[in-house]
GROMACS .gro file of C-alpha atoms in nm:
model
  447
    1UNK     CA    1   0.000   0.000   0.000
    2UNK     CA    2   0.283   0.239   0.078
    3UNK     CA    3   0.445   0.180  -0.247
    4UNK     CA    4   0.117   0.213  -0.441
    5UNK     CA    5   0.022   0.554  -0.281
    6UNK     CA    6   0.428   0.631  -0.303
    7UNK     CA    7   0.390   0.577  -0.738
    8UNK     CA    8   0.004   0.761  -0.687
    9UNK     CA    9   0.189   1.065  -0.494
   10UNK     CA   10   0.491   1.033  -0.780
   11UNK     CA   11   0.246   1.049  -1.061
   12UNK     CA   12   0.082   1.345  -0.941
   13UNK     CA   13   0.375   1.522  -0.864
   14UNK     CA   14   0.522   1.490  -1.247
   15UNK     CA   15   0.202   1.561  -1.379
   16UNK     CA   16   0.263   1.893  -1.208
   17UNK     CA   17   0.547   1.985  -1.263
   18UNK     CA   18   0.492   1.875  -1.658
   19UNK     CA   19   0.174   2.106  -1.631
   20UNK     CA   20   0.365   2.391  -1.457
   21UNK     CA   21   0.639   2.389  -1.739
   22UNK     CA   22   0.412   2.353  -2.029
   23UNK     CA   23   0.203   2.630  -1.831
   24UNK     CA   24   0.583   2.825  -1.804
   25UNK     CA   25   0.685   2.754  -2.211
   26UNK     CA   26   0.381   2.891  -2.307
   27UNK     CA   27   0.368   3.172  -2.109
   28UNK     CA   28   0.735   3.235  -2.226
   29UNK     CA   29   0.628   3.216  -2.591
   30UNK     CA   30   0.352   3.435  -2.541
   31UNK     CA   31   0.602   3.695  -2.361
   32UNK     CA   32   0.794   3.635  -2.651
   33UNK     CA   33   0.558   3.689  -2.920
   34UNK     CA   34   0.402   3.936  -2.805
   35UNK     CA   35   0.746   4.165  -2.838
   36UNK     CA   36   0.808   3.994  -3.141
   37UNK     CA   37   0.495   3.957  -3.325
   38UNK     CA   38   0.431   4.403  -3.257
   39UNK     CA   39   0.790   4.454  -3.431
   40UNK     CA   40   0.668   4.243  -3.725
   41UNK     CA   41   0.313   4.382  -3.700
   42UNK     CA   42   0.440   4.722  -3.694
   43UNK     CA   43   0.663   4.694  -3.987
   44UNK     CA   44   0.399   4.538  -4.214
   45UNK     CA   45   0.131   4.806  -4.118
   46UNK     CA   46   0.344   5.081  -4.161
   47UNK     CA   47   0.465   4.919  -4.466
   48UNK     CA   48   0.099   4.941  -4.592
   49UNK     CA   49   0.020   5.283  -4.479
   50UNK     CA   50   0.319   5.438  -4.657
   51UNK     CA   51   0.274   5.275  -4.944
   52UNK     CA   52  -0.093   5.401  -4.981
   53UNK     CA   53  -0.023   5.733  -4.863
   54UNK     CA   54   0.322   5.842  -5.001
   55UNK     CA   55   0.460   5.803  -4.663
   56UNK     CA   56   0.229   6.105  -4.499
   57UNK     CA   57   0.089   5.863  -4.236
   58UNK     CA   58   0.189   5.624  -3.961
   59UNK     CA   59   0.030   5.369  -3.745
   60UNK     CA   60   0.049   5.368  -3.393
   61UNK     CA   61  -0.170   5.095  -3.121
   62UNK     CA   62  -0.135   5.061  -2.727
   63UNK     CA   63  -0.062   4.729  -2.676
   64UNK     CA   64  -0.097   4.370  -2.874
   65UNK     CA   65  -0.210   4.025  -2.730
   66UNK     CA   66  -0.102   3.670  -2.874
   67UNK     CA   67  -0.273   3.308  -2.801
   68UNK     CA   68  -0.107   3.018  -2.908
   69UNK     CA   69  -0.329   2.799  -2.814
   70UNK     CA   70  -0.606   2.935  -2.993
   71UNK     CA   71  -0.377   3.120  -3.276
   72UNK     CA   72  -0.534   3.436  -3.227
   73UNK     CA   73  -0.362   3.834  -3.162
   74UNK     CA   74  -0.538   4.159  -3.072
   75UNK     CA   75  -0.438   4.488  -3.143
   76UNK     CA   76  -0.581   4.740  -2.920
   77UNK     CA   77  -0.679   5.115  -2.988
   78UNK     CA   78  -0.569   5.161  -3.369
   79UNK     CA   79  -0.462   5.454  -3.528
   80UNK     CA   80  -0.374   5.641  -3.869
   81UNK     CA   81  -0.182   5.967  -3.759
   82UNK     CA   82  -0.025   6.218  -3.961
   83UNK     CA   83   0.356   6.160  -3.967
   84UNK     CA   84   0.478   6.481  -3.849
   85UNK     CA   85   0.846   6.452  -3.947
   86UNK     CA   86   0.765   6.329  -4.269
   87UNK     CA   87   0.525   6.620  -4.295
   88UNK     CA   88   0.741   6.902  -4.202
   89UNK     CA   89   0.962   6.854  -4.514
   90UNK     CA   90   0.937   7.144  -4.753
   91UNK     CA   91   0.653   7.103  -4.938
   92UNK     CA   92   0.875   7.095  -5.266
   93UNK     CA   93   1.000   6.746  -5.108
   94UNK     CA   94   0.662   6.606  -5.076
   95UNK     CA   95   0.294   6.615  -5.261
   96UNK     CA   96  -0.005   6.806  -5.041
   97UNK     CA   97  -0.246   6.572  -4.972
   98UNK     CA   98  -0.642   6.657  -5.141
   99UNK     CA   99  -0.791   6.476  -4.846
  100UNK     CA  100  -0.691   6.432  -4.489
  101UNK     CA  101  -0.736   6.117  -4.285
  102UNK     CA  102  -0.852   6.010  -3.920
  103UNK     CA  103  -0.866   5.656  -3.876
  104UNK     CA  104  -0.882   5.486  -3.505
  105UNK     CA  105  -0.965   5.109  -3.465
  106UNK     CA  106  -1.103   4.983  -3.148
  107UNK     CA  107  -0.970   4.666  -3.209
  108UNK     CA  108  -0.828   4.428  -3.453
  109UNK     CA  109  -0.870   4.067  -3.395
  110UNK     CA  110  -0.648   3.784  -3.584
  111UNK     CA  111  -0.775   3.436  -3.640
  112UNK     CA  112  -0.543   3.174  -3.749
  113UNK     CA  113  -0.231   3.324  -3.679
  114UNK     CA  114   0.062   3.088  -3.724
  115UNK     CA  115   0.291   3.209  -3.417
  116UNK     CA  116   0.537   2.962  -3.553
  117UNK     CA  117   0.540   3.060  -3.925
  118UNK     CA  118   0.631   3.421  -3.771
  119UNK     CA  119   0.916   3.276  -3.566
  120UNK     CA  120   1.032   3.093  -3.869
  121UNK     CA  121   1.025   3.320  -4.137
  122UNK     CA  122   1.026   3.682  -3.951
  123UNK     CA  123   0.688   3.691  -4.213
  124UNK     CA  124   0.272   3.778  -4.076
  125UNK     CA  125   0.046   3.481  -4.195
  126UNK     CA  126  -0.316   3.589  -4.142
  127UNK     CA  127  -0.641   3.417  -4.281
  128UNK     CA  128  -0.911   3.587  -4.096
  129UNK     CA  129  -0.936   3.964  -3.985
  130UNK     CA  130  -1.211   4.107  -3.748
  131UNK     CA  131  -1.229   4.479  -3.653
  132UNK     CA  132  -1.446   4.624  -3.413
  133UNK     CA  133  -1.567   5.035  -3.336
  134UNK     CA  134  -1.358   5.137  -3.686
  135UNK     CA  135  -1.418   5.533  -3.744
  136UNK     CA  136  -1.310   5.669  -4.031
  137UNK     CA  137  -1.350   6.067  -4.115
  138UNK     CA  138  -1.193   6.199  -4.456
  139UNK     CA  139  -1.205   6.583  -4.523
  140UNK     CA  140  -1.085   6.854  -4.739
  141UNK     CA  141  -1.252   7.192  -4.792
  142UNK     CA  142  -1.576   7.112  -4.969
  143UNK     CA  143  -1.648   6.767  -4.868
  144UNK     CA  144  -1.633   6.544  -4.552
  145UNK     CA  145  -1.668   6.180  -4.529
  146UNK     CA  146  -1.778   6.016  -4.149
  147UNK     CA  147  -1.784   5.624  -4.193
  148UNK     CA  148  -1.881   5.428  -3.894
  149UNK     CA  149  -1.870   5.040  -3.842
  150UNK     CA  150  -1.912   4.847  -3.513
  151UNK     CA  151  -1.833   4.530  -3.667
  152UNK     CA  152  -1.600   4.454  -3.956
  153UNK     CA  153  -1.516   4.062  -4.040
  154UNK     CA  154  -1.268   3.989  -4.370
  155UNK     CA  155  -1.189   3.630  -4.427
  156UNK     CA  156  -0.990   3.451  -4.762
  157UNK     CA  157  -0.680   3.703  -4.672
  158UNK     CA  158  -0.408   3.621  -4.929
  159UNK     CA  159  -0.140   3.829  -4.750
  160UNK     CA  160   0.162   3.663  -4.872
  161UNK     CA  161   0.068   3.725  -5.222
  162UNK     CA  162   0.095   4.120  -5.084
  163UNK     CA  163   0.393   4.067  -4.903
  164UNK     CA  164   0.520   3.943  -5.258
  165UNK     CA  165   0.374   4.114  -5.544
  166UNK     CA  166   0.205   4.387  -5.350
  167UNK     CA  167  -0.154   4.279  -5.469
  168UNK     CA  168  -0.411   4.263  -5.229
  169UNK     CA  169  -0.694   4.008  -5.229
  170UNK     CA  170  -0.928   3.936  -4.997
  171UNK     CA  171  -1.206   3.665  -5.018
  172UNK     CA  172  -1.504   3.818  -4.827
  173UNK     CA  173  -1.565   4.119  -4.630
  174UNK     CA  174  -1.867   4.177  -4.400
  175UNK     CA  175  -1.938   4.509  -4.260
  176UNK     CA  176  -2.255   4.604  -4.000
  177UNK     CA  177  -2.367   4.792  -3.786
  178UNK     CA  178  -2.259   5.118  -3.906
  179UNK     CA  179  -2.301   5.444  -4.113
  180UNK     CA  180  -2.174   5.663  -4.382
  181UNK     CA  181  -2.232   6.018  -4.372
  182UNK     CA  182  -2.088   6.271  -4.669
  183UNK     CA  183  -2.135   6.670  -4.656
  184UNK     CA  184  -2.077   6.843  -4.945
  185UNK     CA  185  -2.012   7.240  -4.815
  186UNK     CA  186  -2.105   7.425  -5.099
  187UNK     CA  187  -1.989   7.729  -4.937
  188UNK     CA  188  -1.642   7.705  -4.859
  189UNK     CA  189  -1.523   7.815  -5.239
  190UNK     CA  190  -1.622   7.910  -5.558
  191UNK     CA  191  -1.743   7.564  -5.693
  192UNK     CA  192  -1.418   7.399  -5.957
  193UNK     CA  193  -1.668   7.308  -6.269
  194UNK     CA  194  -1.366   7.186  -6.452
  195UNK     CA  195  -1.160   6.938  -6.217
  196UNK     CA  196  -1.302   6.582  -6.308
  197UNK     CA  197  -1.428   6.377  -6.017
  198UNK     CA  198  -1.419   6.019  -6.071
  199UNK     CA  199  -1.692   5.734  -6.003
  200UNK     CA  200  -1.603   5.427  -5.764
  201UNK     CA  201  -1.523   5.218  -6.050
  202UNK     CA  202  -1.292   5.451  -6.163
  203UNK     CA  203  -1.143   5.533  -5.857
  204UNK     CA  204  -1.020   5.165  -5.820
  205UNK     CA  205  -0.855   5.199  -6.182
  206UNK     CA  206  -0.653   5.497  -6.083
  207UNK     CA  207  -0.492   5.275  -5.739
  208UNK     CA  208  -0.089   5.195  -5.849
  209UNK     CA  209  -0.166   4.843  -5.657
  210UNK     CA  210  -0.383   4.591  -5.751
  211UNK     CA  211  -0.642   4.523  -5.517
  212UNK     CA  212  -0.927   4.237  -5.570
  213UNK     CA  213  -1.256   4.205  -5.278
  214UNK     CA  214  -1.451   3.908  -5.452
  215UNK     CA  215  -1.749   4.033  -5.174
  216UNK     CA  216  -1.840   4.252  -4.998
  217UNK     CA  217  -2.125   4.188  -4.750
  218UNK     CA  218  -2.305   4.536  -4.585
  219UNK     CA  219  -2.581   4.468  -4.284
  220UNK     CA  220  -2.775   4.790  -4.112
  221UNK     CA  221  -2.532   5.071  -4.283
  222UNK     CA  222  -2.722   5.376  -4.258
  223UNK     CA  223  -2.605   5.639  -4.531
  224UNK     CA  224  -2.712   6.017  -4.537
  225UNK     CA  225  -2.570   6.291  -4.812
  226UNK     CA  226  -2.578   6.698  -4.682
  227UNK     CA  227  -2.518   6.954  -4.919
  228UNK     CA  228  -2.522   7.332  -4.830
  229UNK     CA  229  -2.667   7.537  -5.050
  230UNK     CA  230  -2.530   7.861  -5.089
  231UNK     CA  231  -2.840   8.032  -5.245
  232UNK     CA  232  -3.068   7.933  -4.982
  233UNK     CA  233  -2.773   7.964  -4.673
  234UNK     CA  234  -2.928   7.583  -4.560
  235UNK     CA  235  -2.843   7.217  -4.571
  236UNK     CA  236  -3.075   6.950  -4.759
  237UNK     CA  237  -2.977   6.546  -4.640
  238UNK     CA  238  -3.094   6.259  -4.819
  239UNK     CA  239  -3.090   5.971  -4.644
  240UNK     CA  240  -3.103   5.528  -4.661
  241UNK     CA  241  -3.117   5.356  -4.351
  242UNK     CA  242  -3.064   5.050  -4.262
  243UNK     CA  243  -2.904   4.973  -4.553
  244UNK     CA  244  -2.812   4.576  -4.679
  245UNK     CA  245  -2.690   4.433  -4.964
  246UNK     CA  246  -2.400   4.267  -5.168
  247UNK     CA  247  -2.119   4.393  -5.372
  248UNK     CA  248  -1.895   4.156  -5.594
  249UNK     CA  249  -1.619   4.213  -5.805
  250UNK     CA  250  -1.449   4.493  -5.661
  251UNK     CA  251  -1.125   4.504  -5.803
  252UNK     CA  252  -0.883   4.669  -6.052
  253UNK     CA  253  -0.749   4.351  -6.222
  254UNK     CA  254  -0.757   4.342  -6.609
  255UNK     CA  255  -0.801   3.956  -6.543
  256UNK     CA  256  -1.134   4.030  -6.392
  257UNK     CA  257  -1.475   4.000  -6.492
  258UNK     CA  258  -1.595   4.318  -6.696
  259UNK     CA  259  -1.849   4.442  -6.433
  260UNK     CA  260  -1.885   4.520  -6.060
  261UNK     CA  261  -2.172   4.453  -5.894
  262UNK     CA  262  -2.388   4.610  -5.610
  263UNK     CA  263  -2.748   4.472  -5.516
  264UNK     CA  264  -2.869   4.656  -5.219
  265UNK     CA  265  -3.183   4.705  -5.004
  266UNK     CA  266  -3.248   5.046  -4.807
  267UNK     CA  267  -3.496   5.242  -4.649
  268UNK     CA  268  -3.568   5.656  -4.845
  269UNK     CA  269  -3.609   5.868  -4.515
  270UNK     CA  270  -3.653   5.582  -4.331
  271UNK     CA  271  -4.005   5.530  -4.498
  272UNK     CA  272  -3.999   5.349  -4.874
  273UNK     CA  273  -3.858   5.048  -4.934
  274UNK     CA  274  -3.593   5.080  -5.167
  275UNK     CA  275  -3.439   4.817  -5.365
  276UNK     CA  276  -3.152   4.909  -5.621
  277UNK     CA  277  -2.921   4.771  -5.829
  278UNK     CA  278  -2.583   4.896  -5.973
  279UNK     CA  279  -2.406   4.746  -6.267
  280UNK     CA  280  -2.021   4.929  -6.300
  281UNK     CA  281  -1.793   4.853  -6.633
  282UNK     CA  282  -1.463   4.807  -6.522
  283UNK     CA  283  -1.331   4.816  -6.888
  284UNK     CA  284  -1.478   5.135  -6.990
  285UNK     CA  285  -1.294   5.438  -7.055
  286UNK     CA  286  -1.613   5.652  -7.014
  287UNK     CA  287  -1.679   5.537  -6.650
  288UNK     CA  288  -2.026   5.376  -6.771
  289UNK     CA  289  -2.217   5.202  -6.529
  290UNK     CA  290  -2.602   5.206  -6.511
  291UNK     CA  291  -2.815   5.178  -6.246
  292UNK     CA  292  -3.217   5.058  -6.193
  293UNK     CA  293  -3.450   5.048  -5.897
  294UNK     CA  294  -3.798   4.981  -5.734
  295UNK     CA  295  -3.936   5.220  -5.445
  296UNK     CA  296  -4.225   5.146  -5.252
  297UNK     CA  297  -4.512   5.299  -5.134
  298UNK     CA  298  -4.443   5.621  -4.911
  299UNK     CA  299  -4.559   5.996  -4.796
  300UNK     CA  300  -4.373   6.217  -5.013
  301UNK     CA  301  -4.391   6.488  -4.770
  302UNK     CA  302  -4.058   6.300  -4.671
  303UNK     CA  303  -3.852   6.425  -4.934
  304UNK     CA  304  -3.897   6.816  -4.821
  305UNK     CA  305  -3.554   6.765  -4.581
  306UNK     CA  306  -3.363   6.779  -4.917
  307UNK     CA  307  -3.601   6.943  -5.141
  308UNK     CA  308  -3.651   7.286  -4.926
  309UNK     CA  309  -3.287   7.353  -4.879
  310UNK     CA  310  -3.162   7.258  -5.247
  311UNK     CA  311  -3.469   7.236  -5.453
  312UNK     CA  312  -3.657   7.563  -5.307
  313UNK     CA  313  -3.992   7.319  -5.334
  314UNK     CA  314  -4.179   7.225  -5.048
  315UNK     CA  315  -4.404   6.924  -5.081
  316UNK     CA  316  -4.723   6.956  -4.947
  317UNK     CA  317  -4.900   6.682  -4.981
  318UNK     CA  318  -4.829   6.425  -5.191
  319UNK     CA  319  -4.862   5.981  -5.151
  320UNK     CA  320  -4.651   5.833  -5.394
  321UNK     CA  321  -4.765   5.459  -5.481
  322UNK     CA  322  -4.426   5.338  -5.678
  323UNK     CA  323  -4.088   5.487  -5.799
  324UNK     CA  324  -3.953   5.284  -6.084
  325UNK     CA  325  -3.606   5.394  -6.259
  326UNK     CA  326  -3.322   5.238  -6.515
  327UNK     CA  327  -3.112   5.457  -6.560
  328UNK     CA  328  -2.768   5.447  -6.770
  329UNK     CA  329  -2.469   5.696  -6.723
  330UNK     CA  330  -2.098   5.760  -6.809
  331UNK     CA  331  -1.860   6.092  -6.785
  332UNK     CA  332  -2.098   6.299  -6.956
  333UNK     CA  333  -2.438   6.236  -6.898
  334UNK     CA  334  -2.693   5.997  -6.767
  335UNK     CA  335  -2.985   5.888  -6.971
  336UNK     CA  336  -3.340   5.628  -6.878
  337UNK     CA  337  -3.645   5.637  -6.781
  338UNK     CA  338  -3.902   5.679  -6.473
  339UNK     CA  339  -4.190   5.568  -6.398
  340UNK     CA  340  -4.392   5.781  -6.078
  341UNK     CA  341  -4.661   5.681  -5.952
  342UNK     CA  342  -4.825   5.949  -5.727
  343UNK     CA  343  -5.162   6.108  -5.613
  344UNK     CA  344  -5.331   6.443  -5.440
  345UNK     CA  345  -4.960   6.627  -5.515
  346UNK     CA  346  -4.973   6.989  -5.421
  347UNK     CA  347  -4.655   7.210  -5.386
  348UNK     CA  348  -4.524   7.535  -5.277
  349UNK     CA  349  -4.311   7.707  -5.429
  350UNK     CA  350  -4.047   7.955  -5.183
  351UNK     CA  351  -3.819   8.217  -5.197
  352UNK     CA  352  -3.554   8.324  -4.987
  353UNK     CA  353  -3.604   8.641  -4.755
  354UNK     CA  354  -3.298   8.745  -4.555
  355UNK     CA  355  -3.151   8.396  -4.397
  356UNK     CA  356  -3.546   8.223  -4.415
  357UNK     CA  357  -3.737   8.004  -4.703
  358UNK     CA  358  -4.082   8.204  -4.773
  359UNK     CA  359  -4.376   8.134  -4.943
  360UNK     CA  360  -4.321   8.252  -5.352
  361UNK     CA  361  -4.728   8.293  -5.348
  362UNK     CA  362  -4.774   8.368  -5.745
  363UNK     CA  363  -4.530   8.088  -5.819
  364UNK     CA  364  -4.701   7.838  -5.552
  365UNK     CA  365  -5.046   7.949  -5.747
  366UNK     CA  366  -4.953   7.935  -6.121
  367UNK     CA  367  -4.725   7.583  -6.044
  368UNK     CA  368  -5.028   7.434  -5.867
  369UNK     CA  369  -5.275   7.561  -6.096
  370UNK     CA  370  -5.133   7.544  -6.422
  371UNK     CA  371  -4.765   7.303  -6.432
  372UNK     CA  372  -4.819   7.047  -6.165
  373UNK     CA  373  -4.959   6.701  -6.241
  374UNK     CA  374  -5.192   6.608  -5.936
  375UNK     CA  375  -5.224   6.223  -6.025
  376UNK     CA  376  -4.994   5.979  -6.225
  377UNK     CA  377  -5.208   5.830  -6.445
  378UNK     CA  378  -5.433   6.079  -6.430
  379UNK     CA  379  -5.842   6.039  -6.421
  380UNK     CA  380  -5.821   5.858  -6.774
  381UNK     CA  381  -5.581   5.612  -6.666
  382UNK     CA  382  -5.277   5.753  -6.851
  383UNK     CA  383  -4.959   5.736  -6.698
  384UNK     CA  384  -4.689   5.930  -6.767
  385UNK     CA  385  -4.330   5.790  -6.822
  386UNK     CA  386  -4.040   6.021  -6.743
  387UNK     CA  387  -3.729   6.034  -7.051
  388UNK     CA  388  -3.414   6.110  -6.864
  389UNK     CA  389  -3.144   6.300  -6.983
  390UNK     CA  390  -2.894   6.522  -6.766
  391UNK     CA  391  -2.613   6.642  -6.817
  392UNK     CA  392  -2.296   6.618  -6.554
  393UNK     CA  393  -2.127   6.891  -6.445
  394UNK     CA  394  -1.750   6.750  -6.473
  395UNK     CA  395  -1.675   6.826  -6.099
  396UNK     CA  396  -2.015   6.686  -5.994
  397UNK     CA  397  -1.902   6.381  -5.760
  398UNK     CA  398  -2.111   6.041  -5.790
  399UNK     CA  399  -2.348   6.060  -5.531
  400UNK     CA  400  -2.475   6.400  -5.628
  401UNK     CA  401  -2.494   6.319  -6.006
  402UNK     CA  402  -2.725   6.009  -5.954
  403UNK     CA  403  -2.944   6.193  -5.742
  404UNK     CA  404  -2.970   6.460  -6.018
  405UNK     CA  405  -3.045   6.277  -6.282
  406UNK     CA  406  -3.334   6.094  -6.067
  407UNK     CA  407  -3.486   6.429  -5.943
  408UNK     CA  408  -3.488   6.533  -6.304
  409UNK     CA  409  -3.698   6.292  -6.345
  410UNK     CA  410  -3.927   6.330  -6.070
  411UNK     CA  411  -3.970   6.689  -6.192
  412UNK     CA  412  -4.035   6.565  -6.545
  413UNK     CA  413  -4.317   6.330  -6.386
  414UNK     CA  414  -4.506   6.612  -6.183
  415UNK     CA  415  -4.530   6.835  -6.509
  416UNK     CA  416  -4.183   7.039  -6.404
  417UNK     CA  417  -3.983   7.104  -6.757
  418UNK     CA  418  -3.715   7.373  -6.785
  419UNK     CA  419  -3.966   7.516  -7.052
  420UNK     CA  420  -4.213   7.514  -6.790
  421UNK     CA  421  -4.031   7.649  -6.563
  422UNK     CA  422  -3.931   7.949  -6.802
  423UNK     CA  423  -4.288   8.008  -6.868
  424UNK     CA  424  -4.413   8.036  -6.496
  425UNK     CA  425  -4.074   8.277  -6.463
  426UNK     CA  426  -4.196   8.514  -6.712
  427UNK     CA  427  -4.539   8.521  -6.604
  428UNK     CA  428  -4.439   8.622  -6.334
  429UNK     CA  429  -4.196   8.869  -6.475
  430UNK     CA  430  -4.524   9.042  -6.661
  431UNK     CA  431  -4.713   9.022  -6.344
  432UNK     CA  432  -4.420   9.237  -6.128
  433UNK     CA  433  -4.386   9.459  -6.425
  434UNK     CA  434  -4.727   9.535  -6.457
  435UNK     CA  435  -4.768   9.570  -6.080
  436UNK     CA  436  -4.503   9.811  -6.093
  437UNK     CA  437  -4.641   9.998  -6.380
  438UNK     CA  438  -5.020  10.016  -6.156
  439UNK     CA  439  -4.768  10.208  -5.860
  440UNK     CA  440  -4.584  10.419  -6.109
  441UNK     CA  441  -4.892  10.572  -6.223
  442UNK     CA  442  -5.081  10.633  -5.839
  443UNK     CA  443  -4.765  10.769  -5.738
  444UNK     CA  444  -4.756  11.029  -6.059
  445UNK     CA  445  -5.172  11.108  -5.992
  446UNK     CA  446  -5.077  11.139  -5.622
  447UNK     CA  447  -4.826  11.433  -5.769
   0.00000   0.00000   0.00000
């Protein structure tokens, strides 16, 4: 008995001390990687953000965690920062940026790390990236861009093809839980009609590294466009909430397929259903892409947040049964039809007075009484298509030129034509001069 519980007690003790060294080695390694793996981390990121930036920004994060048991490493609190030295080089030495970045991570979580590949070969094998709380905010003096996302998974991460050839290509990227937000400040300076701005297509051309996203997954994105208008001195937002969707193909390989495609679902104002569908050529010179789309049934009252400030038009009652639009566009212009679907439509017309919108009461009258189609189809039955055809100012960024050509339309389908629009204008004109005329002539039989 005293030799069995002697062996029992000599088991136990091994097994400790065999569980206290393993517990020790790994503990070691973890020390070890962890100073190793953010020297290697650090290089690699900074690698990246120099690359993409012309060596203008920097990375900095407060600490970094390794498992080796569960291959997995956290970065904690993320950040793109100006690089200061780099930045105080004469500006001869170094290109000023259009836009300026602020980028902070909450947290950027590795999955199937290989600790021992790193060791090895000094070289970062990742296959899955999550990030968590990423802002991003991109400015310059007419436009700022807020993008939000709580929760960013990317999976299929070919990074050693990167390290290599400096091509990145990712499998699938999900984002949710988020928002993007872009004001367009009007005001800050005379308007540039001549710089091109380029579409998202062709923004991926212009990149001097090949980059390939075969998905991209988007779950409750809310997305809002502001614009400041400087003839009314206020700011109209459009905005799609809970916006979901795919988009494949994003990439800038001539080895691709021709197009890039976006299928996404989102709520106008929060009210109408939305379902659209973008179709971009990657191949085209022109930038052509076309887009088509279904809205549901919604109050069209709505739409006054953006069509007071930029339009001047304030919707007074109006329920719009179905908005249906294809619509195909390039550099130059954007041309398709519409289909609105709308009853009991009454607007107002306004004008500005000092730093307020005002009632334009002759306009109001002569639009509602004369150019304004109450019901689409009318009494008969006869429904009236929209042809769409605007023409893009060449500084006119994507987001605003869509929405352009679809409000053209929308005015086209309510009985709004520039030729109307003349006419009510000088009917008006004839009415002021003649009203003038009337007070000329008291005044000279007051005399």
């Amino acid at each position: 008995m005293t030799e069995r519980k002697w062996k029992k007690h000599s088991v136990a003790k091994w097994a400790a001390i065999t569980l206290v060294t393993l517990v020790v080695v790994i503990a070691s390694v973890t020390v070890y990687l962890n100073i190793k793996f953010r020297s290697v981390v650090e290089k690699h990121l900074n690698q990246l953000v120099a690359e993409a930036t012309d060596s203008l920004y920097k990375v900095e994060f407060s600490e970094i965690r390794t498992n080796v048991l569960t291959h997995r490493a956290v970065l904690k609190d993320i950040r793109v920062i100006r690089d200061t030295l780099r930045s105080a080089q004469p500006a001869k030495q170094r290109p000023e940026p259009s836009i300026t970045y602020e980028i902070s991570i909450g947290s950027i979580i590795m999955e199937d790390f290989h600790p021992f590949t790193l060791l090895k070969y000094k070289d970062l094998h990742v296959d899955r990236l999550s990030l968590q709380n990423a802002v991003v905010h991109m400015f310059n003096r007419h436009q700022d861009f807020n993008i939000r996302v709580s929760d960013a998974h990317m999976q299929g991460i070919n990074l050693p093809l990167y390290l290599r050839k400096r091509e990145l290509f990712i499998g699938d990227v999900s984002l949710s839980n988020g928002s993007v937000e872009v004001f367009n400040n009007r005001a800050a300076a005379a308007p540039d009609t001549t710089s091109a701005r380029y579409f998202p297509h062709q923004l991926l051309r212009r990149l001097n590294k090949k980059i390939t996203v075969k998905r991209l997954n988007l779950e409750h994105i809310d997305v809002s466009y502001a614009e400041y208008s400087r003839k009314t001195l206020q700011t109209g937002k459009i905005t799609f909430t809970q916006t979901s969707g795919t988009i494949r193909n994003i990439t800038n390989s001539s080895m691709a397929e021709q197009f890039m495609r976006a299928d996404l679902s989102t709520y106008l104002m929060g009210q109408g259903k939305l379902d659209v569908h973008f179709r971009f050529d990657l191949r085209a010179n022109n930038g052509a892409f076309r887009y088509k789309g279904l809205l549901a049934p919604m109050d069209g009252r709505a739409l006054n947040q953006i069509t007071k400030p930029l339009a001047m038009l304030e919707i007074k009652k109006c329920n719009i049964g179905k908005l249906e639009f294809d619509i195909q566009a390039n550099n130059k212009e954007a041309r398709g039809t519409m289909k609105l679907l709308f009853k009991d439509l009454s607007v107002k017309l306004l004008k500005r007075e000092q730093e307020r919108l005002v009632r334009n009461g002759l306009m109001s009258f002569l639009a509602n009484a004369v150019v304004i189609r109450p019901d689409n189809p009318d009494a008969s039955g006869r429904l009236v298509t929209a042809n769409i055809r605007y023409e893009r100012v060449t500084a006119s960024p994507f987001f605003k030129f869509t929405w352009k050509a679809l409000l053209s339309g929308i005015k086209s389908s309510i009985g709004i034509s520039p030729a109307k629009e003349r006419e009510i204008k000088a009917a008006v004109a004839r009415f002021n001069q003649k009203k003038a005329e009337r007070e000329r002539r008291r005044l000279h039989k007051r005399d």
